Structures are given as structure tokens and as C-alpha cells.
Amino acid sequence: MKEVRYAGFWVRFMASFYDTLFLAVPIAIVIYFMSGGEWFDFSLYQQNLQAAMAGHAQEALQNQPKMSMKWELLFEVSVLLITIVFWRKWRGATPGKKFVHIKIVDAKTYKDIDNKQAVIRTIGYLASTFAFMIGFLMVAFRKDKRGLHDLLAGTIVVYENEERI
């Protein structure tokens, strides 16, 4: 029986970075243009950045750009659905995970995750985030490298071709 090699914090961090670059950013660009610029006011954001860099941080903080929750919700749901599609199609991997050769599997059987686990895990990202990112940091300190979202969904992240036989 082959031992499982758990994917640790930094490899998962890199996978998340690649997913942001190759999934979230393109989706954000499409939704931004679909919204006609209504989603987020980039010009005000740029003005605030310039004000902050010129030493007027208080002014920049008081004049924050407004966001359209309708478009933000569309973005979040789109990322969620596309992520779940990748998890199902690529057997527990997104493009970022595929790139670093890791995948999500059921914690008990080491088989592909099901739709319920995919949805719970994605919702679990919110819990991991709102708990001051501790849910993600748990990966660095647990022997089995599971985050809060993994514990909630009954999943684990392993290197590809490392499941038990």
C-alpha cells in the first residue's frame, strides 16, 4: 500500500495564485466589461492610489470606490461554478492545482470528491477566510495538511498519483 503525500501550505498557495491568475482574473475582466464599468470604479481607485502615494492616505480612505453587489455576486457565483466544473472534470483539480500536480480527494476513500463535497468545500472557503484566514493557515500546522474547508467537506489535498491502492 502506497503512502499518501499531503499537499502542504506553499504548494496550495501557489495553486491558488495560479487559479486567481488564470480563472478569477479573466472572469473578472469579462464581468467588468459586461457591467459597463458599473461593477467597480477603477478610475476612482487609481485616484485614491495616487493620493495615498502622495501622502494623502486619509483622503484616499474617505473616498472609497463603490461596488455593485449585483455584479460582485455574479462574479462570485461564476468563480464558484467554474471551480466546481473543473473539480468534477479534472478529478479534483483546477488549472492551478493541475499545474503544481495536486488534487482534492475524499479524506476517507481517497476517491474523487462528489458535488456535495465540492459545494461544501467552496462555502468552507468563506469560513476559512472569515476566521481571520486561520482556516487556511491550519494547512501549515496540521500533519494531514487539512484546512477548515477540508475538514468541513471531508476532503484532503494530495499530490497526483498518490492515492492509496
mmCIF file with all atom_site columns, C-alpha atoms in Angstrom:
data_model
loop_
_atom_site.group_PDB
_atom_site.id
_atom_site.type_symbol
_atom_site.label_atom_id
_atom_site.label_alt_id
_atom_site.label_comp_id
_atom_site.label_asym_id
_atom_site.label_entity_id
_atom_site.label_seq_id
_atom_site.pdbx_PDB_ins_code
_atom_site.Cartn_x
_atom_site.Cartn_y
_atom_site.Cartn_z
_atom_site.occupancy
_atom_site.B_iso_or_equiv
_atom_site.pdbx_formal_charge
_atom_site.auth_seq_id
_atom_site.auth_comp_id
_atom_site.auth_asym_id
_atom_site.auth_atom_id
_atom_site.pdbx_PDB_model_num
ATOM 1   C CA . MET A 1 1   ? 0.000   0.000  0.000   1.00 0.00 ? 1   MET A CA 1
ATOM 2   C CA . LYS A 1 2   ? 1.417   3.346  -1.088  1.00 0.00 ? 2   LYS A CA 1
ATOM 3   C CA . GLU A 1 3   ? 1.502   6.164  1.485   1.00 0.00 ? 3   GLU A CA 1
ATOM 4   C CA . VAL A 1 4   ? -0.306  9.381  0.659   1.00 0.00 ? 4   VAL A CA 1
ATOM 5   C CA . ARG A 1 5   ? 1.727   12.556 0.335   1.00 0.00 ? 5   ARG A CA 1
ATOM 6   C CA . TYR A 1 6   ? -0.317  15.530 1.506   1.00 0.00 ? 6   TYR A CA 1
ATOM 7   C CA . ALA A 1 7   ? -0.017  18.847 -0.294  1.00 0.00 ? 7   ALA A CA 1
ATOM 8   C CA . GLY A 1 8   ? 1.271   21.480 2.113   1.00 0.00 ? 8   GLY A CA 1
ATOM 9   C CA . PHE A 1 9   ? 0.634   25.168 2.547   1.00 0.00 ? 9   PHE A CA 1
ATOM 10  C CA . TRP A 1 10  ? 3.023   26.648 -0.022  1.00 0.00 ? 10  TRP A CA 1
ATOM 11  C CA . VAL A 1 11  ? 2.158   24.350 -2.924  1.00 0.00 ? 11  VAL A CA 1
ATOM 12  C CA . ARG A 1 12  ? -1.523  25.012 -2.249  1.00 0.00 ? 12  ARG A CA 1
ATOM 13  C CA . PHE A 1 13  ? -0.820  28.741 -2.024  1.00 0.00 ? 13  PHE A CA 1
ATOM 14  C CA . MET A 1 14  ? 0.854   28.627 -5.443  1.00 0.00 ? 14  MET A CA 1
ATOM 15  C CA . ALA A 1 15  ? -2.063  26.661 -6.910  1.00 0.00 ? 15  ALA A CA 1
ATOM 16  C CA . SER A 1 16  ? -4.421  29.320 -5.565  1.00 0.00 ? 16  SER A CA 1
ATOM 17  C CA . PHE A 1 17  ? -2.253  32.074 -7.056  1.00 0.00 ? 17  PHE A CA 1
ATOM 18  C CA . TYR A 1 18  ? -2.336  30.381 -10.478 1.00 0.00 ? 18  TYR A CA 1
ATOM 19  C CA . ASP A 1 19  ? -6.106  29.918 -10.220 1.00 0.00 ? 19  ASP A CA 1
ATOM 20  C CA . THR A 1 20  ? -6.506  33.608 -9.465  1.00 0.00 ? 20  THR A CA 1
ATOM 21  C CA . LEU A 1 21  ? -4.346  34.458 -12.462 1.00 0.00 ? 21  LEU A CA 1
ATOM 22  C CA . PHE A 1 22  ? -5.911  32.021 -14.930 1.00 0.00 ? 22  PHE A CA 1
ATOM 23  C CA . LEU A 1 23  ? -9.523  31.765 -13.681 1.00 0.00 ? 23  LEU A CA 1
ATOM 24  C CA . ALA A 1 24  ? -10.586 34.664 -11.480 1.00 0.00 ? 24  ALA A CA 1
ATOM 25  C CA . VAL A 1 25  ? -8.879  37.493 -13.381 1.00 0.00 ? 25  VAL A CA 1
ATOM 26  C CA . PRO A 1 26  ? -10.288 36.509 -16.800 1.00 0.00 ? 26  PRO A CA 1
ATOM 27  C CA . ILE A 1 27  ? -13.763 36.084 -15.276 1.00 0.00 ? 27  ILE A CA 1
ATOM 28  C CA . ALA A 1 28  ? -13.405 39.476 -13.573 1.00 0.00 ? 28  ALA A CA 1
ATOM 29  C CA . ILE A 1 29  ? -12.432 41.138 -16.856 1.00 0.00 ? 29  ILE A CA 1
ATOM 30  C CA . VAL A 1 30  ? -15.437 39.661 -18.660 1.00 0.00 ? 30  VAL A CA 1
ATOM 31  C CA . ILE A 1 31  ? -17.839 40.683 -15.888 1.00 0.00 ? 31  ILE A CA 1
ATOM 32  C CA . TYR A 1 32  ? -16.321 44.153 -15.635 1.00 0.00 ? 32  TYR A CA 1
ATOM 33  C CA . PHE A 1 33  ? -16.971 44.753 -19.330 1.00 0.00 ? 33  PHE A CA 1
ATOM 34  C CA . MET A 1 34  ? -20.430 43.152 -19.099 1.00 0.00 ? 34  MET A CA 1
ATOM 35  C CA . SER A 1 35  ? -21.252 45.628 -16.320 1.00 0.00 ? 35  SER A CA 1
ATOM 36  C CA . GLY A 1 36  ? -20.165 48.565 -18.451 1.00 0.00 ? 36  GLY A CA 1
ATOM 37  C CA . GLY A 1 37  ? -17.838 49.621 -15.640 1.00 0.00 ? 37  GLY A CA 1
ATOM 38  C CA . GLU A 1 38  ? -20.681 49.606 -13.102 1.00 0.00 ? 38  GLU A CA 1
ATOM 39  C CA . TRP A 1 39  ? -19.164 46.756 -11.054 1.00 0.00 ? 39  TRP A CA 1
ATOM 40  C CA . PHE A 1 40  ? -16.151 48.685 -9.762  1.00 0.00 ? 40  PHE A CA 1
ATOM 41  C CA . ASP A 1 41  ? -14.943 52.249 -10.342 1.00 0.00 ? 41  ASP A CA 1
ATOM 42  C CA . PHE A 1 42  ? -11.324 51.763 -11.374 1.00 0.00 ? 42  PHE A CA 1
ATOM 43  C CA . SER A 1 43  ? -10.757 55.449 -12.100 1.00 0.00 ? 43  SER A CA 1
ATOM 44  C CA . LEU A 1 44  ? -11.612 56.376 -8.501  1.00 0.00 ? 44  LEU A CA 1
ATOM 45  C CA . TYR A 1 45  ? -9.430  53.506 -7.298  1.00 0.00 ? 45  TYR A CA 1
ATOM 46  C CA . GLN A 1 46  ? -6.498  54.882 -9.337  1.00 0.00 ? 46  GLN A CA 1
ATOM 47  C CA . GLN A 1 47  ? -7.096  58.390 -7.971  1.00 0.00 ? 47  GLN A CA 1
ATOM 48  C CA . ASN A 1 48  ? -7.079  57.028 -4.419  1.00 0.00 ? 48  ASN A CA 1
ATOM 49  C CA . LEU A 1 49  ? -3.884  55.090 -5.079  1.00 0.00 ? 49  LEU A CA 1
ATOM 50  C CA . GLN A 1 50  ? -2.190  58.238 -6.372  1.00 0.00 ? 50  GLN A CA 1
ATOM 51  C CA . ALA A 1 51  ? -3.450  60.260 -3.385  1.00 0.00 ? 51  ALA A CA 1
ATOM 52  C CA . ALA A 1 52  ? -2.167  57.629 -0.962  1.00 0.00 ? 52  ALA A CA 1
ATOM 53  C CA . MET A 1 53  ? 1.230   57.522 -2.658  1.00 0.00 ? 53  MET A CA 1
ATOM 54  C CA . ALA A 1 54  ? 1.390   61.332 -2.471  1.00 0.00 ? 54  ALA A CA 1
ATOM 55  C CA . GLY A 1 55  ? 0.950   61.157 1.298   1.00 0.00 ? 55  GLY A CA 1
ATOM 56  C CA . HIS A 1 56  ? -2.797  61.794 1.426   1.00 0.00 ? 56  HIS A CA 1
ATOM 57  C CA . ALA A 1 57  ? -3.847  58.410 2.792   1.00 0.00 ? 57  ALA A CA 1
ATOM 58  C CA . GLN A 1 58  ? -6.688  59.825 4.904   1.00 0.00 ? 58  GLN A CA 1
ATOM 59  C CA . GLU A 1 59  ? -8.256  61.417 1.813   1.00 0.00 ? 59  GLU A CA 1
ATOM 60  C CA . ALA A 1 60  ? -7.914  58.155 -0.115  1.00 0.00 ? 60  ALA A CA 1
ATOM 61  C CA . LEU A 1 61  ? -9.534  56.137 2.682   1.00 0.00 ? 61  LEU A CA 1
ATOM 62  C CA . GLN A 1 62  ? -12.509 58.506 2.893   1.00 0.00 ? 62  GLN A CA 1
ATOM 63  C CA . ASN A 1 63  ? -13.208 58.340 -0.842  1.00 0.00 ? 63  ASN A CA 1
ATOM 64  C CA . GLN A 1 64  ? -13.525 54.588 -1.482  1.00 0.00 ? 64  GLN A CA 1
ATOM 65  C CA . PRO A 1 65  ? -14.938 53.341 -4.806  1.00 0.00 ? 65  PRO A CA 1
ATOM 66  C CA . LYS A 1 66  ? -18.443 51.921 -4.686  1.00 0.00 ? 66  LYS A CA 1
ATOM 67  C CA . MET A 1 67  ? -19.110 48.382 -5.855  1.00 0.00 ? 67  MET A CA 1
ATOM 68  C CA . SER A 1 68  ? -22.236 46.951 -7.401  1.00 0.00 ? 68  SER A CA 1
ATOM 69  C CA . MET A 1 69  ? -23.291 43.948 -5.326  1.00 0.00 ? 69  MET A CA 1
ATOM 70  C CA . LYS A 1 70  ? -25.242 42.579 -8.309  1.00 0.00 ? 70  LYS A CA 1
ATOM 71  C CA . TRP A 1 71  ? -22.067 42.304 -10.376 1.00 0.00 ? 71  TRP A CA 1
ATOM 72  C CA . GLU A 1 72  ? -19.989 41.158 -7.387  1.00 0.00 ? 72  GLU A CA 1
ATOM 73  C CA . LEU A 1 73  ? -22.480 38.353 -6.769  1.00 0.00 ? 73  LEU A CA 1
ATOM 74  C CA . LEU A 1 74  ? -22.342 37.365 -10.449 1.00 0.00 ? 74  LEU A CA 1
ATOM 75  C CA . PHE A 1 75  ? -18.524 37.244 -10.213 1.00 0.00 ? 75  PHE A CA 1
ATOM 76  C CA . GLU A 1 76  ? -18.523 35.127 -7.033  1.00 0.00 ? 76  GLU A CA 1
ATOM 77  C CA . VAL A 1 77  ? -21.129 32.684 -8.358  1.00 0.00 ? 77  VAL A CA 1
ATOM 78  C CA . SER A 1 78  ? -19.289 32.403 -11.704 1.00 0.00 ? 78  SER A CA 1
ATOM 79  C CA . VAL A 1 79  ? -15.991 31.588 -9.983  1.00 0.00 ? 79  VAL A CA 1
ATOM 80  C CA . LEU A 1 80  ? -17.777 29.066 -7.747  1.00 0.00 ? 80  LEU A CA 1
ATOM 81  C CA . LEU A 1 81  ? -19.475 27.281 -10.642 1.00 0.00 ? 81  LEU A CA 1
ATOM 82  C CA . ILE A 1 82  ? -16.397 27.217 -12.861 1.00 0.00 ? 82  ILE A CA 1
ATOM 83  C CA . THR A 1 83  ? -14.292 25.906 -9.970  1.00 0.00 ? 83  THR A CA 1
ATOM 84  C CA . ILE A 1 84  ? -16.785 23.105 -9.332  1.00 0.00 ? 84  ILE A CA 1
ATOM 85  C CA . VAL A 1 85  ? -16.820 22.248 -13.050 1.00 0.00 ? 85  VAL A CA 1
ATOM 86  C CA . PHE A 1 86  ? -13.027 21.944 -13.015 1.00 0.00 ? 86  PHE A CA 1
ATOM 87  C CA . TRP A 1 87  ? -13.080 19.835 -9.839  1.00 0.00 ? 87  TRP A CA 1
ATOM 88  C CA . ARG A 1 88  ? -15.553 17.443 -11.458 1.00 0.00 ? 88  ARG A CA 1
ATOM 89  C CA . LYS A 1 89  ? -13.961 17.413 -14.934 1.00 0.00 ? 89  LYS A CA 1
ATOM 90  C CA . TRP A 1 90  ? -10.335 17.187 -13.805 1.00 0.00 ? 90  TRP A CA 1
ATOM 91  C CA . ARG A 1 91  ? -10.963 14.848 -10.878 1.00 0.00 ? 91  ARG A CA 1
ATOM 92  C CA . GLY A 1 92  ? -10.406 17.299 -8.032  1.00 0.00 ? 92  GLY A CA 1
ATOM 93  C CA . ALA A 1 93  ? -8.110  19.798 -9.733  1.00 0.00 ? 93  ALA A CA 1
ATOM 94  C CA . THR A 1 94  ? -8.364  23.327 -11.020 1.00 0.00 ? 94  THR A CA 1
ATOM 95  C CA . PRO A 1 95  ? -5.825  24.694 -13.532 1.00 0.00 ? 95  PRO A CA 1
ATOM 96  C CA . GLY A 1 96  ? -3.620  25.890 -10.648 1.00 0.00 ? 96  GLY A CA 1
ATOM 97  C CA . LYS A 1 97  ? -3.744  22.535 -8.882  1.00 0.00 ? 97  LYS A CA 1
ATOM 98  C CA . LYS A 1 98  ? -3.115  20.730 -12.171 1.00 0.00 ? 98  LYS A CA 1
ATOM 99  C CA . PHE A 1 99  ? -0.065  22.944 -12.785 1.00 0.00 ? 99  PHE A CA 1
ATOM 100 C CA . VAL A 1 100 ? 1.503   22.016 -9.418  1.00 0.00 ? 100 VAL A CA 1
ATOM 101 C CA . HIS A 1 101 ? 0.335   18.358 -9.625  1.00 0.00 ? 101 HIS A CA 1
ATOM 102 C CA . ILE A 1 102 ? -2.062  18.274 -6.682  1.00 0.00 ? 102 ILE A CA 1
ATOM 103 C CA . LYS A 1 103 ? -5.748  17.416 -6.397  1.00 0.00 ? 103 LYS A CA 1
ATOM 104 C CA . ILE A 1 104 ? -8.627  17.250 -3.943  1.00 0.00 ? 104 ILE A CA 1
ATOM 105 C CA . VAL A 1 105 ? -9.900  13.819 -2.886  1.00 0.00 ? 105 VAL A CA 1
ATOM 106 C CA . ASP A 1 106 ? -12.274 12.380 -0.298  1.00 0.00 ? 106 ASP A CA 1
ATOM 107 C CA . ALA A 1 107 ? -10.426 12.217 3.047   1.00 0.00 ? 107 ALA A CA 1
ATOM 108 C CA . LYS A 1 108 ? -11.576 8.673  3.850   1.00 0.00 ? 108 LYS A CA 1
ATOM 109 C CA . THR A 1 109 ? -11.626 6.894  0.488   1.00 0.00 ? 109 THR A CA 1
ATOM 110 C CA . TYR A 1 110 ? -9.070  8.966  -1.458  1.00 0.00 ? 110 TYR A CA 1
ATOM 111 C CA . LYS A 1 111 ? -11.516 8.841  -4.378  1.00 0.00 ? 111 LYS A CA 1
ATOM 112 C CA . ASP A 1 112 ? -12.857 11.777 -6.399  1.00 0.00 ? 112 ASP A CA 1
ATOM 113 C CA . ILE A 1 113 ? -14.943 14.294 -4.489  1.00 0.00 ? 113 ILE A CA 1
ATOM 114 C CA . ASP A 1 114 ? -18.665 14.490 -5.158  1.00 0.00 ? 114 ASP A CA 1
ATOM 115 C CA . ASN A 1 115 ? -20.766 17.586 -5.907  1.00 0.00 ? 115 ASN A CA 1
ATOM 116 C CA . LYS A 1 116 ? -21.858 17.920 -2.275  1.00 0.00 ? 116 LYS A CA 1
ATOM 117 C CA . GLN A 1 117 ? -18.236 17.985 -1.111  1.00 0.00 ? 117 GLN A CA 1
ATOM 118 C CA . ALA A 1 118 ? -17.365 20.497 -3.827  1.00 0.00 ? 118 ALA A CA 1
ATOM 119 C CA . VAL A 1 119 ? -20.112 22.878 -2.742  1.00 0.00 ? 119 VAL A CA 1
ATOM 120 C CA . ILE A 1 120 ? -19.373 22.463 0.997   1.00 0.00 ? 120 ILE A CA 1
ATOM 121 C CA . ARG A 1 121 ? -15.660 22.960 0.388   1.00 0.00 ? 121 ARG A CA 1
ATOM 122 C CA . THR A 1 122 ? -16.300 26.140 -1.584  1.00 0.00 ? 122 THR A CA 1
ATOM 123 C CA . ILE A 1 123 ? -18.605 27.507 1.109   1.00 0.00 ? 123 ILE A CA 1
ATOM 124 C CA . GLY A 1 124 ? -15.941 26.417 3.591   1.00 0.00 ? 124 GLY A CA 1
ATOM 125 C CA . TYR A 1 125 ? -13.552 28.866 1.909   1.00 0.00 ? 125 TYR A CA 1
ATOM 126 C CA . LEU A 1 126 ? -15.752 31.611 3.343   1.00 0.00 ? 126 LEU A CA 1
ATOM 127 C CA . ALA A 1 127 ? -15.427 30.144 6.837   1.00 0.00 ? 127 ALA A CA 1
ATOM 128 C CA . SER A 1 128 ? -11.643 29.810 6.364   1.00 0.00 ? 128 SER A CA 1
ATOM 129 C CA . THR A 1 129 ? -11.452 33.430 5.226   1.00 0.00 ? 129 THR A CA 1
ATOM 130 C CA . PHE A 1 130 ? -13.782 34.980 7.795   1.00 0.00 ? 130 PHE A CA 1
ATOM 131 C CA . ALA A 1 131 ? -11.924 33.223 10.613  1.00 0.00 ? 131 ALA A CA 1
ATOM 132 C CA . PHE A 1 132 ? -9.034  35.655 10.018  1.00 0.00 ? 132 PHE A CA 1
ATOM 133 C CA . MET A 1 133 ? -7.541  33.273 7.422   1.00 0.00 ? 133 MET A CA 1
ATOM 134 C CA . ILE A 1 134 ? -6.865  30.759 10.193  1.00 0.00 ? 134 ILE A CA 1
ATOM 135 C CA . GLY A 1 135 ? -8.791  28.156 8.205   1.00 0.00 ? 135 GLY A CA 1
ATOM 136 C CA . PHE A 1 136 ? -6.105  28.355 5.510   1.00 0.00 ? 136 PHE A CA 1
ATOM 137 C CA . LEU A 1 137 ? -3.184  28.644 7.929   1.00 0.00 ? 137 LEU A CA 1
ATOM 138 C CA . MET A 1 138 ? -4.241  25.369 9.557   1.00 0.00 ? 138 MET A CA 1
ATOM 139 C CA . VAL A 1 139 ? -2.754  23.642 6.492   1.00 0.00 ? 139 VAL A CA 1
ATOM 140 C CA . ALA A 1 140 ? 0.729   24.737 7.563   1.00 0.00 ? 140 ALA A CA 1
ATOM 141 C CA . PHE A 1 141 ? 0.409   23.229 11.048  1.00 0.00 ? 141 PHE A CA 1
ATOM 142 C CA . ARG A 1 142 ? -1.650  20.058 10.730  1.00 0.00 ? 142 ARG A CA 1
ATOM 143 C CA . LYS A 1 143 ? 0.062   16.763 9.982   1.00 0.00 ? 143 LYS A CA 1
ATOM 144 C CA . ASP A 1 144 ? -2.600  15.872 7.407   1.00 0.00 ? 144 ASP A CA 1
ATOM 145 C CA . LYS A 1 145 ? -2.374  19.407 5.890   1.00 0.00 ? 145 LYS A CA 1
ATOM 146 C CA . ARG A 1 146 ? -6.142  19.960 6.051   1.00 0.00 ? 146 ARG A CA 1
ATOM 147 C CA . GLY A 1 147 ? -7.690  23.411 6.261   1.00 0.00 ? 147 GLY A CA 1
ATOM 148 C CA . LEU A 1 148 ? -11.018 24.263 7.818   1.00 0.00 ? 148 LEU A CA 1
ATOM 149 C CA . HIS A 1 149 ? -12.703 23.973 4.412   1.00 0.00 ? 149 HIS A CA 1
ATOM 150 C CA . ASP A 1 150 ? -11.230 20.450 4.022   1.00 0.00 ? 150 ASP A CA 1
ATOM 151 C CA . LEU A 1 151 ? -12.490 19.410 7.447   1.00 0.00 ? 151 LEU A CA 1
ATOM 152 C CA . LEU A 1 152 ? -15.981 20.730 6.736   1.00 0.00 ? 152 LEU A CA 1
ATOM 153 C CA . ALA A 1 153 ? -16.188 18.961 3.351   1.00 0.00 ? 153 ALA A CA 1
ATOM 154 C CA . GLY A 1 154 ? -14.392 15.736 4.298   1.00 0.00 ? 154 GLY A CA 1
ATOM 155 C CA . THR A 1 155 ? -11.657 16.354 1.732   1.00 0.00 ? 155 THR A CA 1
ATOM 156 C CA . ILE A 1 156 ? -7.895  16.338 1.599   1.00 0.00 ? 156 ILE A CA 1
ATOM 157 C CA . VAL A 1 157 ? -5.390  17.661 -0.938  1.00 0.00 ? 157 VAL A CA 1
ATOM 158 C CA . VAL A 1 158 ? -2.744  15.218 -2.163  1.00 0.00 ? 158 VAL A CA 1
ATOM 159 C CA . TYR A 1 159 ? -0.127  15.064 -4.860  1.00 0.00 ? 159 TYR A CA 1
ATOM 160 C CA . GLU A 1 160 ? -1.411  13.467 -8.070  1.00 0.00 ? 160 GLU A CA 1
ATOM 161 C CA . ASN A 1 161 ? -0.911  9.716  -8.425  1.00 0.00 ? 161 ASN A CA 1
ATOM 162 C CA . GLU A 1 162 ? -0.508  9.430  -4.671  1.00 0.00 ? 162 GLU A CA 1
ATOM 163 C CA . GLU A 1 163 ? -3.828  7.830  -3.724  1.00 0.00 ? 163 GLU A CA 1
ATOM 164 C CA . ARG A 1 164 ? -3.817  4.556  -1.828  1.00 0.00 ? 164 ARG A CA 1
ATOM 165 C CA . ILE A 1 165 ? -4.190  1.465  -3.959  1.00 0.00 ? 165 ILE A CA 1
#
